[in-house]
mmCIF file of C-alpha atoms in Angstrom:
data_model
loop_
_atom_site.group_PDB
_atom_site.id
_atom_site.type_symbol
_atom_site.label_atom_id
_atom_site.label_comp_id
_atom_site.label_asym_id
_atom_site.label_seq_id
_atom_site.Cartn_x
_atom_site.Cartn_y
_atom_site.Cartn_z
ATOM 1 C CA MET Q 1 0.000 0.000 0.000
ATOM 2 C CA PRO Q 2 1.606 3.297 -1.055
ATOM 3 C CA ALA Q 3 2.069 6.077 1.465
ATOM 4 C CA ILE Q 4 -0.530 8.845 1.324
ATOM 5 C CA GLN Q 5 0.756 12.193 0.043
ATOM 6 C CA PRO Q 6 -2.109 14.668 0.658
ATOM 7 C CA SER Q 7 -1.161 17.027 -2.161
ATOM 8 C CA ARG Q 8 -0.867 14.204 -4.691
ATOM 9 C CA LEU Q 9 -4.131 12.637 -3.496
ATOM 10 C CA LYS Q 10 -5.948 15.934 -3.985
ATOM 11 C CA ILE Q 11 -4.582 16.332 -7.515
ATOM 12 C CA GLN Q 12 -5.667 12.793 -8.395
ATOM 13 C CA ALA Q 13 -9.142 13.362 -6.950
ATOM 14 C CA VAL Q 14 -9.512 16.589 -8.928
ATOM 15 C CA GLU Q 15 -8.448 14.789 -12.101
ATOM 16 C CA LEU Q 16 -11.144 12.175 -11.521
ATOM 17 C CA THR Q 17 -13.856 14.854 -11.454
ATOM 18 C CA GLN Q 18 -13.077 15.669 -15.100
ATOM 19 C CA PHE Q 19 -14.937 12.459 -15.987
ATOM 20 C CA ALA Q 20 -17.908 13.064 -13.676
ATOM 21 C CA GLY Q 21 -20.247 13.767 -16.595
ATOM 22 C CA GLU Q 22 -19.201 10.530 -18.322
ATOM 23 C CA PRO Q 23 -20.060 7.697 -15.901
ATOM 24 C CA GLY Q 24 -18.378 4.951 -17.931
ATOM 25 C CA GLU Q 25 -15.117 6.850 -18.211
ATOM 26 C CA PHE Q 26 -15.296 7.849 -14.560
ATOM 27 C CA CYS Q 27 -15.617 4.200 -13.493
ATOM 28 C CA ARG Q 28 -12.650 3.216 -15.644
ATOM 29 C CA ALA Q 29 -10.525 5.995 -14.150
ATOM 30 C CA TYR Q 30 -11.786 5.212 -10.640
ATOM 31 C CA HIS Q 31 -10.674 1.578 -10.997
ATOM 32 C CA GLU Q 32 -7.183 2.747 -11.957
ATOM 33 C CA PHE Q 33 -7.121 5.270 -9.116
ATOM 34 C CA LEU Q 34 -8.173 2.705 -6.498
ATOM 35 C CA ASP Q 35 -5.755 0.143 -7.856
ATOM 36 C CA GLY Q 36 -2.914 2.557 -7.168
ATOM 37 C CA TYR Q 37 -3.861 2.723 -3.480
ATOM 38 C CA ALA Q 38 -4.939 -0.917 -3.026
ATOM 39 C CA ASP Q 39 -3.693 -3.012 -0.149
ATOM 40 C CA ARG Q 40 -2.176 -5.981 -1.994
ATOM 41 C CA THR Q 41 -2.341 -8.211 1.081
ATOM 42 C CA TYR Q 42 -6.147 -8.260 0.746
ATOM 43 C CA ARG Q 43 -6.626 -8.203 -3.016
ATOM 44 C CA SER Q 44 -6.736 -11.997 -3.333
ATOM 45 C CA GLY Q 45 -9.625 -12.263 -0.896
ATOM 46 C CA GLN Q 46 -12.952 -10.645 -0.266
ATOM 47 C CA VAL Q 47 -14.515 -8.699 2.575
ATOM 48 C CA GLY Q 48 -17.713 -8.744 4.502
ATOM 49 C CA GLU Q 49 -19.488 -11.198 6.764
ATOM 50 C CA PRO Q 50 -21.602 -13.199 6.345
ATOM 51 C CA PRO Q 51 -21.565 -14.230 2.652
ATOM 52 C CA PRO Q 52 -22.177 -13.171 -0.019
ATOM 53 C CA LEU Q 53 -18.935 -11.269 0.201
ATOM 54 C CA MET Q 54 -18.047 -8.073 -1.585
ATOM 55 C CA ARG Q 55 -14.870 -7.311 -3.448
ATOM 56 C CA ALA Q 56 -12.899 -4.352 -2.155
ATOM 57 C CA TYR Q 57 -9.650 -2.570 -2.972
ATOM 58 C CA GLN Q 58 -8.994 -1.942 0.739
ATOM 59 C CA VAL Q 59 -7.636 1.563 0.228
ATOM 60 C CA PRO Q 60 -6.431 3.715 3.160
ATOM 61 C CA PRO Q 61 -9.139 5.703 5.018
ATOM 62 C CA PRO Q 62 -8.302 9.186 3.594
ATOM 63 C CA VAL Q 63 -8.742 8.095 -0.033
ATOM 64 C CA LEU Q 64 -12.524 7.851 -0.415
ATOM 65 C CA PRO Q 65 -13.381 11.114 1.415
ATOM 66 C CA ALA Q 66 -10.910 12.952 -0.819
ATOM 67 C CA VAL Q 67 -12.790 11.864 -3.943
ATOM 68 C CA GLY Q 68 -16.195 12.583 -2.422
ATOM 69 C CA LYS Q 69 -15.104 16.072 -1.448
ATOM 70 C CA GLU Q 70 -13.966 16.950 -4.959
ATOM 71 C CA LEU Q 71 -17.251 15.683 -6.438
ATOM 72 C CA GLN Q 72 -19.377 17.836 -4.153
ATOM 73 C CA GLN Q 73 -19.618 20.851 -6.460
ATOM 74 C CA PHE Q 74 -20.530 18.671 -9.439
ATOM 75 C CA SER Q 75 -23.168 16.800 -7.424
ATOM 76 C CA THR Q 76 -24.689 20.042 -6.165
ATOM 77 C CA GLU Q 77 -24.814 21.815 -9.534
ATOM 78 C CA TYR Q 78 -25.751 18.922 -11.837
ATOM 79 C CA ARG Q 79 -28.316 16.827 -9.975
ATOM 80 C CA GLU Q 80 -29.453 14.519 -12.777
ATOM 81 C CA SER Q 81 -25.938 13.858 -14.050
ATOM 82 C CA ALA Q 82 -24.776 13.187 -10.508
ATOM 83 C CA LEU Q 83 -27.603 10.700 -9.972
ATOM 84 C CA GLU Q 84 -26.654 8.956 -13.206
ATOM 85 C CA LEU Q 85 -23.065 8.716 -11.998
ATOM 86 C CA ALA Q 86 -24.240 7.367 -8.641
ATOM 87 C CA ASP Q 87 -26.346 4.700 -10.364
ATOM 88 C CA THR Q 88 -23.417 3.640 -12.550
ATOM 89 C CA LEU Q 89 -21.096 3.413 -9.551
ATOM 90 C CA TRP Q 90 -23.662 1.424 -7.584
ATOM 91 C CA ALA Q 91 -23.945 -1.099 -10.419
ATOM 92 C CA GLU Q 92 -20.344 -2.130 -9.703
ATOM 93 C CA PRO Q 93 -20.379 -4.713 -6.857
ATOM 94 C CA ILE Q 94 -17.264 -3.236 -5.272
ATOM 95 C CA LEU Q 95 -17.201 -1.703 -1.798
ATOM 96 C CA GLU Q 96 -15.476 1.566 -2.713
ATOM 97 C CA PHE Q 97 -17.734 2.130 -5.724
ATOM 98 C CA ARG Q 98 -20.862 1.748 -3.646
ATOM 99 C CA ILE Q 99 -19.573 3.954 -0.859
ATOM 100 C CA LEU Q 100 -18.865 6.721 -3.385
ATOM 101 C CA ALA Q 101 -22.333 6.247 -4.898
ATOM 102 C CA THR Q 102 -23.930 6.872 -1.491
ATOM 103 C CA SER Q 103 -21.722 9.917 -0.954
ATOM 104 C CA ILE Q 104 -22.929 11.444 -4.234
ATOM 105 C CA LEU Q 105 -26.548 10.654 -3.333
ATOM 106 C CA GLY Q 106 -26.118 12.606 -0.108
ATOM 107 C CA GLN Q 107 -24.673 15.609 -1.959
ATOM 108 C CA VAL Q 108 -27.365 16.218 -4.583
ATOM 109 C CA THR Q 109 -30.277 18.596 -4.034
ATOM 110 C CA PRO Q 110 -32.815 16.452 -2.108
ATOM 111 C CA LYS Q 111 -35.942 17.655 -3.904
ATOM 112 C CA PRO Q 112 -37.787 15.935 -5.391
ATOM 113 C CA PHE Q 113 -37.458 13.496 -2.510
ATOM 114 C CA GLN Q 114 -38.699 10.423 -4.333
ATOM 115 C CA ALA Q 115 -35.528 10.064 -6.390
ATOM 116 C CA ILE Q 116 -33.522 9.830 -3.160
ATOM 117 C CA ILE Q 117 -36.007 7.584 -1.338
ATOM 118 C CA GLU Q 118 -36.307 5.103 -4.203
ATOM 119 C CA ARG Q 119 -32.547 4.697 -4.484
ATOM 120 C CA VAL Q 120 -32.137 4.251 -0.741
ATOM 121 C CA GLU Q 121 -34.845 1.571 -0.669
ATOM 122 C CA ASN Q 122 -33.585 -0.240 -3.771
ATOM 123 C CA TRP Q 123 -29.948 -0.137 -2.688
ATOM 124 C CA VAL Q 124 -30.726 -1.408 0.807
ATOM 125 C CA ALA Q 125 -32.848 -4.219 -0.653
ATOM 126 C CA ALA Q 126 -29.904 -5.269 -2.836
ATOM 127 C CA SER Q 127 -27.254 -5.027 -0.122
ATOM 128 C CA THR Q 128 -26.077 -7.765 2.247
ATOM 129 C CA ASN Q 129 -23.202 -5.702 3.654
ATOM 130 C CA ASP Q 130 -24.005 -3.955 6.955
ATOM 131 C CA ARG Q 131 -21.367 -1.289 6.399
ATOM 132 C CA ILE Q 132 -22.933 -0.412 3.060
ATOM 133 C CA LEU Q 133 -26.448 -0.366 4.539
ATOM 134 C CA LYS Q 134 -25.472 2.081 7.258
ATOM 135 C CA THR Q 135 -23.570 4.224 4.759
ATOM 136 C CA ILE Q 136 -26.555 4.332 2.399
ATOM 137 C CA VAL Q 137 -28.761 5.731 5.133
ATOM 138 C CA ARG Q 138 -26.320 8.014 6.921
ATOM 139 C CA SER Q 139 -24.369 9.373 3.955
ATOM 140 C CA GLY Q 140 -26.948 8.960 1.202
ATOM 141 C CA MET Q 141 -29.587 10.948 3.074
ATOM 142 C CA ALA Q 142 -27.319 13.616 4.574
ATOM 143 C CA ARG Q 143 -28.842 16.670 2.877
ATOM 144 C CA PHE Q 144 -32.382 15.308 3.101
ATOM 145 C CA ARG Q 145 -31.913 14.878 6.868
ATOM 146 C CA ASP Q 146 -30.293 18.276 7.416
ATOM 147 C CA GLU Q 147 -32.383 20.452 5.104
ATOM 148 C CA TYR Q 148 -35.853 18.900 5.339
ATOM 149 C CA PRO Q 149 -36.132 17.490 8.874
ATOM 150 C CA GLU Q 150 -39.943 17.318 8.928
ATOM 151 C CA ALA Q 151 -40.114 15.380 5.661
ATOM 152 C CA TYR Q 152 -37.296 13.166 6.893
ATOM 153 C CA LEU Q 153 -39.161 12.380 10.113
ATOM 154 C CA GLY Q 154 -42.292 11.578 8.128
ATOM 155 C CA GLN Q 155 -40.311 9.173 5.974
ATOM 156 C CA ILE Q 156 -38.848 7.474 9.042
ATOM 157 C CA ASP Q 157 -42.352 6.881 10.354
ATOM 158 C CA ALA Q 158 -43.380 5.372 7.007
ATOM 159 C CA TRP Q 159 -40.348 3.078 6.995
ATOM 160 C CA LEU Q 160 -40.887 1.900 10.558
ATOM 161 C CA SER Q 161 -44.561 1.206 9.818
ATOM 162 C CA SER Q 162 -43.755 -1.009 6.824
ATOM 163 C CA GLU Q 163 -44.462 -4.747 6.804
ATOM 164 C CA GLU Q 164 -41.101 -5.418 5.119
ATOM 165 C CA ASN Q 165 -38.061 -6.019 7.312
ATOM 166 C CA HIS Q 166 -35.536 -4.420 4.974
ATOM 167 C CA ILE Q 167 -37.657 -1.244 4.928
ATOM 168 C CA ASN Q 168 -37.853 -1.288 8.745
ATOM 169 C CA ARG Q 169 -34.051 -1.489 8.798
ATOM 170 C CA ILE Q 170 -33.853 1.743 6.836
ATOM 171 C CA GLY Q 171 -36.083 3.474 9.375
ATOM 172 C CA LEU Q 172 -34.093 2.213 12.341
ATOM 173 C CA ASN Q 173 -30.798 3.273 10.812
ATOM 174 C CA ALA Q 174 -32.269 6.602 9.715
ATOM 175 C CA VAL Q 175 -33.351 7.516 13.239
ATOM 176 C CA SER Q 176 -29.925 6.792 14.771
ATOM 177 C CA PRO Q 177 -28.188 9.977 13.516
ATOM 178 C CA LEU Q 178 -31.057 12.088 14.853
ATOM 179 C CA LEU Q 179 -30.948 10.405 18.262
ATOM 180 C CA GLU Q 180 -27.187 10.845 18.449
ATOM 181 C CA SER Q 181 -27.497 14.534 17.590
ATOM 182 C CA GLY Q 182 -30.347 15.109 20.049
ATOM 183 C CA LYS Q 183 -32.656 16.276 17.232
ATOM 184 C CA PHE Q 184 -35.214 13.490 17.564
ATOM 185 C CA GLU Q 185 -37.921 14.526 20.021
ATOM 186 C CA ASP Q 186 -40.834 12.129 19.483
ATOM 187 C CA ILE Q 187 -39.454 9.422 21.771
ATOM 188 C CA PRO Q 188 -42.928 8.042 22.738
ATOM 189 C CA GLN Q 189 -43.767 7.392 19.075
ATOM 190 C CA LEU Q 190 -40.405 5.711 18.594
ATOM 191 C CA PHE Q 191 -41.106 3.498 21.612
ATOM 192 C CA ASN Q 192 -44.429 2.485 20.053
ATOM 193 C CA GLN Q 193 -42.727 1.540 16.801
ATOM 194 C CA LEU Q 194 -39.988 -0.402 18.601
ATOM 195 C CA ALA Q 195 -42.543 -2.311 20.676
ATOM 196 C CA LYS Q 196 -44.236 -3.521 17.476
ATOM 197 C CA LEU Q 197 -40.922 -4.652 16.007
ATOM 198 C CA MET Q 198 -39.838 -6.444 19.195
ATOM 199 C CA ARG Q 199 -42.956 -8.540 19.803
ATOM 200 C CA GLY Q 200 -43.441 -12.104 18.597
ATOM 201 C CA GLU Q 201 -40.607 -14.189 17.251
ATOM 202 C CA LEU Q 202 -37.065 -12.898 17.613
ATOM 203 C CA THR Q 203 -36.968 -10.313 14.848
ATOM 204 C CA PRO Q 204 -34.278 -10.325 12.121
ATOM 205 C CA LEU Q 205 -33.976 -6.643 13.021
ATOM 206 C CA LYS Q 206 -32.534 -7.489 16.443
ATOM 207 C CA THR Q 207 -29.109 -5.920 15.820
ATOM 208 C CA ASP Q 208 -30.646 -2.693 14.515
ATOM 209 C CA VAL Q 209 -33.116 -2.513 17.424
ATOM 210 C CA LEU Q 210 -30.289 -3.044 19.929
ATOM 211 C CA GLY Q 211 -28.388 -0.186 18.312
ATOM 212 C CA ILE Q 212 -31.367 2.121 18.921
ATOM 213 C CA LEU Q 213 -31.789 0.878 22.503
ATOM 214 C CA GLU Q 214 -28.133 1.615 23.223
ATOM 215 C CA VAL Q 215 -28.494 5.248 22.152
ATOM 216 C CA LEU Q 216 -31.814 5.626 23.995
ATOM 217 C CA ALA Q 217 -30.357 4.084 27.151
ATOM 218 C CA ASP Q 218 -27.534 6.608 27.067
ATOM 219 C CA GLN Q 219 -29.853 9.593 26.569
ATOM 220 C CA GLU Q 220 -32.999 8.568 28.469
ATOM 221 C CA PRO Q 221 -32.032 5.609 30.698
ATOM 222 C CA ASP Q 222 -34.992 5.647 33.098
ATOM 223 C CA GLU Q 223 -37.592 6.211 30.390
ATOM 224 C CA THR Q 224 -36.070 3.513 28.187
ATOM 225 C CA ALA Q 225 -35.857 0.989 31.033
ATOM 226 C CA TYR Q 226 -39.488 1.655 31.920
ATOM 227 C CA PHE Q 227 -40.465 1.184 28.275
ATOM 228 C CA LEU Q 228 -38.724 -2.196 28.153
ATOM 229 C CA GLY Q 229 -40.341 -3.258 31.410
ATOM 230 C CA GLN Q 230 -43.822 -2.276 30.278
ATOM 231 C CA THR Q 231 -43.304 -3.931 26.895
ATOM 232 C CA LYS Q 232 -42.251 -7.134 28.648
ATOM 233 C CA LYS Q 233 -45.308 -7.091 30.907
ATOM 234 C CA SER Q 234 -47.763 -6.358 28.103
ATOM 235 C CA ALA Q 235 -46.246 -8.966 25.788
ATOM 236 C CA GLY Q 236 -46.811 -11.848 28.213
ATOM 237 C CA GLU Q 237 -44.795 -14.991 27.516
ATOM 238 C CA LYS Q 238 -42.641 -13.548 24.757
ATOM 239 C CA ALA Q 239 -39.039 -14.753 24.851
ATOM 240 C CA ALA Q 240 -37.992 -12.106 22.336
ATOM 241 C CA ILE Q 241 -38.671 -9.241 24.768
ATOM 242 C CA SER Q 242 -36.611 -10.944 27.478
ATOM 243 C CA TRP Q 243 -33.793 -11.401 24.959
ATOM 244 C CA PHE Q 244 -33.731 -7.664 24.215
ATOM 245 C CA ILE Q 245 -33.687 -6.820 27.923
ATOM 246 C CA ARG Q 246 -30.826 -9.218 28.660
ATOM 247 C CA LYS Q 247 -28.766 -8.020 25.701
ATOM 248 C CA SER Q 248 -29.276 -4.347 26.562
ATOM 249 C CA LEU Q 249 -28.609 -4.524 30.332
ATOM 250 C CA ASP Q 250 -25.054 -3.217 30.041
ATOM 251 C CA PHE Q 251 -26.323 -0.106 28.257
ATOM 252 C CA PHE Q 252 -27.995 1.142 31.462
ATOM 253 C CA PRO Q 253 -26.779 2.658 34.751
ATOM 254 C CA PRO Q 254 -27.007 0.460 37.913
ATOM 255 C CA ASP Q 255 -30.462 1.575 39.096
ATOM 256 C CA ALA Q 256 -32.048 0.908 35.697
ATOM 257 C CA GLN Q 257 -30.238 -2.435 35.473
ATOM 258 C CA LEU Q 258 -31.671 -3.443 38.847
ATOM 259 C CA TYR Q 259 -35.196 -2.611 37.684
ATOM 260 C CA LEU Q 260 -34.776 -4.578 34.456
ATOM 261 C CA ARG Q 261 -33.363 -7.610 36.293
ATOM 262 C CA GLU Q 262 -36.435 -7.580 38.510
ATOM 263 C CA VAL Q 263 -38.592 -7.522 35.382
ATOM 264 C CA LEU Q 264 -36.749 -10.574 34.047
ATOM 265 C CA PHE Q 265 -37.121 -12.479 37.333
ATOM 266 C CA GLU Q 266 -40.890 -12.042 37.117
ATOM 267 C CA ASP Q 267 -40.929 -14.837 34.473
#
């Protein structure tokens, strides 16, 4: 893996933007660019767990942000061309191509929203890589989240209300940045949505739900513990609720942990 020279990296990233309006040429040049920074010790293998695995160049951390930064002006000024470039990049089943595609999606003017929402939903449905899923939601919806918070919140509610698990995953991952920033205020509604997702059989969304519970436990420990306790009591003999409580115990301070342990011993 070659050493990173910031000035050279910037020049290379700027040169790449010359092909931004020609997606095919950009992809060709991007392959060559990534190949120059590839970690050869990983090139013979693949990344990602569990299978199916995704090919990756394994470039150093500063490389991808440098390219995304130089594409920002193009993405902002030429929305449709930028979306075409993002689609072409996404079509390549390579980690760095898909990460750049999500970065471009998060840079374009959000309106009309449907173009952003459809890509997020389609890309998540096609992705088995958790890193990519989280990047799609966090990076790909950056401007939508920042510039149109009410519409963003409405979309989260729609995603969490869906009957499809992969759509629920989008909603759960979309709410995390708001919780972390303290900008999500409708905690009771979120609790209602989580309760629906947690009941019944152990949900395939368990990892995503635990991620939300961890943030909630840090910000509102007593309220979150009470929510879990009440959900457990109202659910009756539901092993899934007990599983969530056990797995989330370490997220809480001692007093809340004591309460939750008492709830578990009521079985």
